[in-house]
XYZ file of C-alpha atoms in Angstrom:
416
model
C -54.092 137.344 -125.772
C -56.626 138.186 -128.481
C -55.812 140.144 -131.608
C -52.065 139.620 -131.673
C -50.781 136.077 -132.241
C -48.315 134.636 -129.794
C -45.243 135.016 -131.992
C -46.082 138.640 -132.583
C -46.346 139.378 -128.893
C -43.169 137.510 -128.172
C -41.522 139.348 -131.020
C -42.239 142.722 -129.560
C -41.165 141.525 -126.141
C -37.851 140.477 -127.637
C -37.504 143.833 -129.296
C -37.986 145.662 -126.041
C -34.635 147.400 -126.243
C -35.807 149.103 -129.408
C -39.497 149.513 -128.759
C -40.264 150.564 -125.229
C -43.725 149.400 -124.200
C -46.952 148.546 -125.947
C -47.385 152.062 -127.265
C -44.162 151.823 -129.161
C -45.188 148.433 -130.499
C -48.426 149.808 -131.861
C -46.497 152.693 -133.332
C -44.234 150.295 -135.149
C -47.256 148.881 -136.961
C -48.571 152.221 -138.090
C -48.153 153.740 -141.522
C -45.858 156.391 -140.060
C -43.119 153.916 -139.214
C -39.675 154.507 -140.731
C -38.597 152.933 -143.988
C -36.431 149.831 -143.920
C -33.215 151.724 -144.653
C -33.868 154.147 -141.788
C -34.050 151.406 -139.175
C -31.104 151.056 -136.832
C -31.155 147.373 -136.153
C -30.551 146.062 -132.682
C -31.037 142.486 -133.767
C -34.507 141.345 -132.773
C -36.897 144.030 -133.977
C -39.152 144.036 -137.032
C -38.108 145.779 -140.241
C -40.938 147.595 -142.072
C -42.190 145.577 -145.040
C -43.810 148.374 -147.084
C -41.980 151.194 -148.776
C -40.693 152.725 -151.976
C -38.021 150.037 -152.257
C -38.027 146.448 -151.050
C -36.411 145.824 -147.694
C -33.269 143.710 -147.647
C -31.279 145.871 -150.058
C -30.159 148.926 -148.108
C -31.419 147.538 -144.805
C -28.383 147.180 -142.508
C -27.151 143.714 -143.440
C -28.288 141.066 -140.983
C -26.042 138.221 -139.871
C -27.785 135.291 -141.617
C -29.263 134.577 -145.021
C -31.281 131.943 -146.835
C -31.446 132.511 -150.585
C -33.639 130.409 -152.847
C -34.155 130.325 -156.622
C -37.357 128.732 -157.893
C -38.870 127.478 -161.117
C -42.527 128.315 -161.746
C -44.285 125.045 -162.551
C -47.734 126.381 -163.329
C -48.289 127.818 -166.784
C -51.315 129.853 -165.738
C -50.775 133.566 -165.254
C -53.663 133.801 -162.778
C -52.073 131.154 -160.573
C -48.749 132.988 -160.642
C -50.429 136.262 -159.645
C -52.377 134.491 -156.906
C -49.147 132.998 -155.602
C -47.445 136.400 -155.457
C -50.424 137.796 -153.556
C -50.367 134.918 -151.069
C -46.606 135.227 -150.650
C -46.903 138.960 -150.031
C -49.420 138.463 -147.250
C -47.263 135.765 -145.667
C -44.195 137.987 -145.985
C -46.024 140.892 -144.339
C -46.888 138.663 -141.425
C -43.550 136.922 -140.994
C -41.475 140.111 -141.198
C -43.718 141.504 -138.422
C -42.975 138.465 -136.277
C -46.259 136.706 -136.932
C -46.881 133.214 -138.214
C -47.205 132.788 -141.973
C -51.007 132.628 -141.815
C -53.833 133.172 -139.364
C -54.236 130.079 -137.242
C -50.637 129.174 -137.862
C -48.954 126.137 -136.398
C -51.459 125.110 -133.730
C -54.515 127.355 -134.018
C -56.247 125.760 -136.972
C -58.095 122.566 -137.780
C -56.310 119.722 -136.025
C -57.321 117.392 -138.849
C -55.604 119.532 -141.487
C -51.932 120.373 -142.072
C -50.945 123.487 -140.078
C -50.710 126.783 -141.954
C -47.315 127.501 -140.410
C -44.495 125.033 -139.904
C -43.923 126.239 -136.353
C -40.153 126.401 -135.957
C -40.244 130.175 -135.440
C -42.772 130.082 -132.610
C -41.371 131.943 -129.579
C -38.787 133.731 -131.727
C -38.766 137.519 -132.273
C -38.884 139.018 -135.792
C -35.059 139.071 -135.803
C -34.988 141.875 -138.393
C -36.286 139.487 -141.056
C -36.442 140.927 -144.560
C -37.752 139.156 -147.655
C -36.740 140.385 -151.093
C -38.120 138.941 -154.331
C -36.634 138.989 -157.824
C -37.759 137.878 -161.304
C -35.325 135.959 -163.518
C -34.982 136.306 -167.317
C -36.771 132.982 -167.861
C -39.978 134.302 -166.242
C -40.461 136.535 -169.271
C -40.961 133.741 -171.800
C -44.248 132.850 -173.506
C -45.929 131.235 -170.479
C -47.369 134.280 -168.752
C -47.588 136.923 -171.471
C -44.698 138.875 -169.999
C -42.288 138.837 -172.937
C -43.110 142.417 -173.882
C -42.416 143.580 -170.330
C -38.971 142.053 -170.000
C -36.391 144.664 -169.051
C -33.743 145.001 -171.745
C -31.159 145.140 -168.955
C -32.226 141.773 -167.528
C -29.531 140.058 -169.544
C -28.243 136.523 -169.456
C -24.893 136.930 -167.729
C -21.901 136.153 -169.952
C -19.630 133.286 -169.083
C -16.554 134.803 -167.472
C -13.046 133.325 -167.691
C -12.646 130.709 -164.986
C -16.366 130.159 -164.456
C -17.212 126.569 -163.552
C -20.959 126.992 -163.236
C -23.077 124.138 -161.966
C -26.455 124.222 -163.700
C -27.976 122.931 -160.473
C -26.953 126.221 -158.858
C -27.725 128.575 -161.711
C -30.728 130.544 -162.965
C -34.340 130.469 -161.803
C -37.663 132.090 -162.691
C -37.915 133.677 -159.239
C -35.657 134.258 -156.281
C -36.297 135.188 -152.671
C -33.591 136.478 -150.367
C -34.367 136.065 -146.668
C -32.053 137.868 -144.252
C -32.392 137.799 -140.469
C -30.349 137.851 -137.310
C -31.597 134.383 -136.387
C -30.947 131.637 -138.974
C -34.063 129.752 -137.923
C -36.233 132.779 -138.700
C -34.734 133.067 -142.197
C -35.116 129.346 -142.897
C -38.669 129.379 -141.538
C -39.602 132.181 -143.921
C -38.263 130.432 -147.028
C -39.708 127.083 -145.975
C -43.176 128.558 -145.571
C -43.065 130.452 -148.869
C -42.084 127.212 -150.604
C -44.861 125.384 -148.754
C -47.411 127.960 -149.868
C -46.170 127.629 -153.438
C -46.569 123.835 -153.585
C -47.902 122.855 -157.010
C -47.015 126.233 -158.500
C -43.251 126.512 -157.904
C -40.380 124.157 -157.141
C -37.022 124.896 -155.586
C -34.282 125.052 -158.214
C -31.415 125.758 -155.807
C -30.782 127.457 -152.495
C -27.946 128.680 -150.331
C -27.540 129.320 -146.619
C -25.155 132.045 -145.515
C -23.662 133.255 -142.268
C -21.487 136.173 -141.289
C -22.295 139.030 -143.643
C -19.325 139.994 -145.802
C -20.197 143.616 -146.344
C -21.772 146.479 -144.481
C -24.662 148.427 -145.991
C -24.765 151.158 -143.357
C -22.164 153.515 -141.939
C -23.321 152.311 -138.512
C -21.916 148.843 -139.180
C -18.339 147.646 -138.793
C -16.726 146.040 -141.826
C -16.849 142.243 -141.475
C -14.266 139.699 -142.616
C -14.536 137.026 -145.262
C -13.184 133.477 -145.001
C -9.770 134.662 -146.239
C -9.617 136.663 -143.002
C -9.701 140.092 -144.671
C -12.169 142.919 -144.156
C -14.513 142.871 -147.130
C -16.603 145.626 -148.671
C -15.014 148.665 -147.012
C -15.944 150.917 -149.930
C -19.453 149.514 -150.365
C -22.323 151.845 -151.253
C -24.062 152.712 -147.990
C -27.733 153.330 -147.172
C -26.914 156.834 -145.952
C -25.521 157.886 -149.343
C -28.686 158.746 -151.217
C -26.882 160.191 -154.224
C -24.846 157.006 -154.700
C -27.962 154.855 -154.383
C -29.764 156.875 -157.030
C -26.756 156.752 -159.346
C -25.736 153.126 -158.894
C -28.632 151.093 -157.436
C -32.212 152.233 -158.106
C -33.867 151.998 -161.507
C -34.976 155.529 -162.392
C -37.729 156.904 -164.660
C -36.473 156.664 -168.217
C -34.271 153.643 -167.541
C -37.162 151.380 -168.601
C -39.412 149.611 -168.136
C -41.765 151.757 -166.057
C -42.901 148.856 -163.855
C -39.352 148.491 -162.506
C -38.844 152.129 -161.426
C -37.763 152.059 -157.796
C -36.463 148.535 -158.213
C -32.994 147.270 -159.046
C -31.121 144.247 -160.423
C -29.729 141.482 -158.229
C -26.701 139.372 -159.164
C -25.984 136.212 -157.171
C -22.716 134.322 -157.470
C -21.683 131.263 -155.457
C -17.925 131.617 -155.116
C -16.044 128.702 -153.619
C -12.860 129.795 -151.893
C -10.027 127.280 -151.848
C -9.144 128.100 -148.276
C -6.633 125.272 -147.841
C -4.388 126.754 -150.546
C -4.901 130.273 -149.224
C -3.928 129.163 -145.729
C -0.530 128.034 -147.065
C 0.129 131.434 -148.649
C 2.362 133.898 -146.800
C 0.832 136.941 -145.151
C 2.839 139.243 -147.399
C 1.533 137.552 -150.545
C -2.036 137.528 -149.219
C -1.850 141.289 -148.649
C -0.384 141.861 -152.112
C -3.199 139.824 -153.653
C -5.908 141.723 -151.785
C -4.216 145.141 -151.823
C -4.993 145.775 -148.164
C -3.385 144.931 -144.842
C -4.924 141.967 -143.079
C -4.904 143.566 -139.630
C -6.732 146.887 -139.856
C -7.727 146.575 -143.492
C -5.878 149.683 -144.679
C -5.179 150.030 -148.401
C -1.513 149.289 -149.045
C 0.442 152.520 -148.705
C -2.107 153.953 -146.247
C -2.656 153.714 -142.497
C -6.341 153.204 -141.668
C -9.154 151.129 -143.173
C -11.141 154.019 -144.582
C -8.175 155.933 -145.994
C -8.838 156.398 -149.712
C -7.361 153.778 -151.996
C -4.505 155.536 -153.831
C -3.528 153.514 -156.890
C -0.636 155.886 -157.661
C 1.530 155.427 -154.558
C 4.909 154.046 -155.609
C 7.168 151.730 -153.642
C 10.519 150.099 -154.255
C 11.760 150.469 -157.808
C 9.020 152.955 -158.562
C 6.413 150.201 -158.778
C 2.862 150.789 -157.536
C 2.366 149.663 -153.941
C -1.016 148.279 -154.996
C -0.014 145.958 -157.803
C -1.556 145.619 -161.229
C -3.284 142.360 -160.269
C -4.429 143.401 -156.774
C -8.102 142.858 -156.052
C -8.779 146.371 -154.736
C -7.240 147.957 -157.816
C -9.247 145.945 -160.318
C -12.494 146.357 -158.346
C -12.026 150.060 -157.688
C -14.307 152.706 -159.155
C -11.233 154.522 -160.436
C -10.088 151.501 -162.441
C -13.625 150.808 -163.704
C -14.506 154.307 -164.825
C -16.694 155.098 -161.838
C -18.588 151.801 -161.661
C -19.882 150.804 -158.218
C -22.381 148.231 -156.917
C -24.080 147.659 -153.566
C -22.736 144.401 -152.160
C -24.605 142.211 -149.709
C -22.796 138.875 -149.525
C -22.425 136.132 -146.939
C -19.909 133.460 -145.994
C -20.953 129.848 -146.442
C -19.712 126.366 -145.622
C -21.427 123.339 -147.129
C -19.401 120.492 -145.650
C -16.531 119.011 -147.651
C -16.057 117.928 -151.241
C -15.181 114.309 -150.447
C -11.492 114.989 -151.049
C -10.851 116.450 -147.630
C -11.379 120.047 -148.737
C -13.952 122.419 -147.317
C -16.723 123.473 -149.660
C -16.680 127.017 -148.320
C -16.662 130.498 -149.691
C -18.598 133.639 -150.412
C -22.188 133.864 -151.594
C -21.831 137.141 -153.438
C -24.948 139.250 -153.805
C -24.985 142.683 -155.340
C -27.617 145.172 -156.395
C -27.050 147.557 -159.280
C -28.983 149.786 -161.660
C -27.593 148.297 -164.886
C -25.855 144.944 -164.591
C -24.437 145.132 -168.100
C -22.650 148.390 -167.302
C -21.772 147.715 -163.662
C -21.403 144.120 -162.496
C -20.367 142.693 -165.877
C -17.348 144.969 -166.489
C -16.346 144.624 -162.847
C -16.415 140.835 -162.942
C -14.778 140.781 -166.389
C -11.857 142.804 -165.037
C -11.511 140.557 -161.996
C -11.834 137.317 -163.978
C -9.172 138.434 -166.442
C -6.587 139.922 -164.115
C -7.247 139.380 -160.408
C -4.498 137.282 -158.793
C -7.106 136.169 -156.257
C -8.916 134.213 -158.966
C -6.331 131.444 -158.500
C -8.014 130.753 -155.166
C -11.628 131.126 -156.303
C -14.168 129.097 -158.244
C -17.455 130.618 -159.391
C -19.871 127.679 -159.503
C -23.321 129.230 -159.159
C -24.964 132.278 -160.726
C -28.230 134.125 -161.139
C -29.556 137.458 -162.364
C -32.924 138.871 -161.328
C -34.977 142.042 -161.725
C -36.082 143.211 -158.283
C -39.401 145.091 -158.436
C -39.985 148.200 -156.326
C -41.304 148.043 -152.808
C -44.856 147.066 -151.949
C -47.362 149.768 -151.051
C -50.117 149.191 -148.490
C -52.660 146.860 -150.139
C -50.312 145.906 -152.971
C -48.364 142.753 -153.669
C -44.938 141.711 -154.895
C -44.658 142.597 -158.577
C -48.041 144.298 -158.850
C -46.551 146.984 -161.085
C -45.688 144.232 -163.584
C -48.980 142.331 -163.488
C -51.561 145.119 -163.161
């Protein structure tokens, strides 16, 4: 039992269906392991932490999420860099199924607080990924980063119908934890926050369940809380050309430190499910522009049949109406714009008036938010019939640095 901590050993045992025997486990730790977007998740295995891009973007979407936005409370650049280095080491360990630090929950000084909170002991890695982003406010005068702020890291405009709660908006930093076990995701965020005590504070956070999009062709399309399949036409990990065109920051896009990274948009969208549930099936399908059963575009037969905005029905009117969600969100309507979606359902109890506080925590990754997410959301906010059932009450925009190389740390291309 020396060398590999208990959680790590248990993690590989749990991942036995994917990694047959100790030899395979050792292989998974070597530098020759596949990148995160090449992994075919079975649920319990570890996702590689290092790579050209951060894991948790094109990685096949896991079932659970814990997203947190943080304010940096220290004003010292050295302390911020030290924090990112400590977080990176903890993230390396936790995504491999280890405790957050050597010694962990029970192996350290009994007279000192444990270096791991312990709730993930005995649990496998559960495909945990941790993805960090830097908000516009990080690039103020505190850390000497103003000259490195990406021009495309804009403050999002206020869209028609937005009812943003400042307590759920913004942040200097964000971390997205995705896993197939909610306790593993929560453990990861909790320990990063614990490590950051005195240097960061939680601004807001969101738990999510039931992914609402697929990021791999190997995954079935899930359903949102309106009961419809969501994200059928999402950009997929297997489509390298689409990722390069729509997701990854490329040389020449600027700034150089962000090449290989992307931009993350987070939106907390409350869905007024009680009103939706009193809407007829026919009207629901007209609003969405797809059938509720198989998810086929109206006028087509199967889910993955191409959306044809020109099919006419009775009276020569388009089968997919002018205010249908799929029309307004389509690449054809938006001049070719696409984003990589990675959202989750959420329920946060009730609002005190007998209504569920439930909805979609929308996450998307794109190469240029001002040219991709903003026009898409502007079109939806202005014309989407579905907006009558939605309330956007949380928002954030973050620059996501490229992946971490062996020996590097989160954001090292920005700080070194």
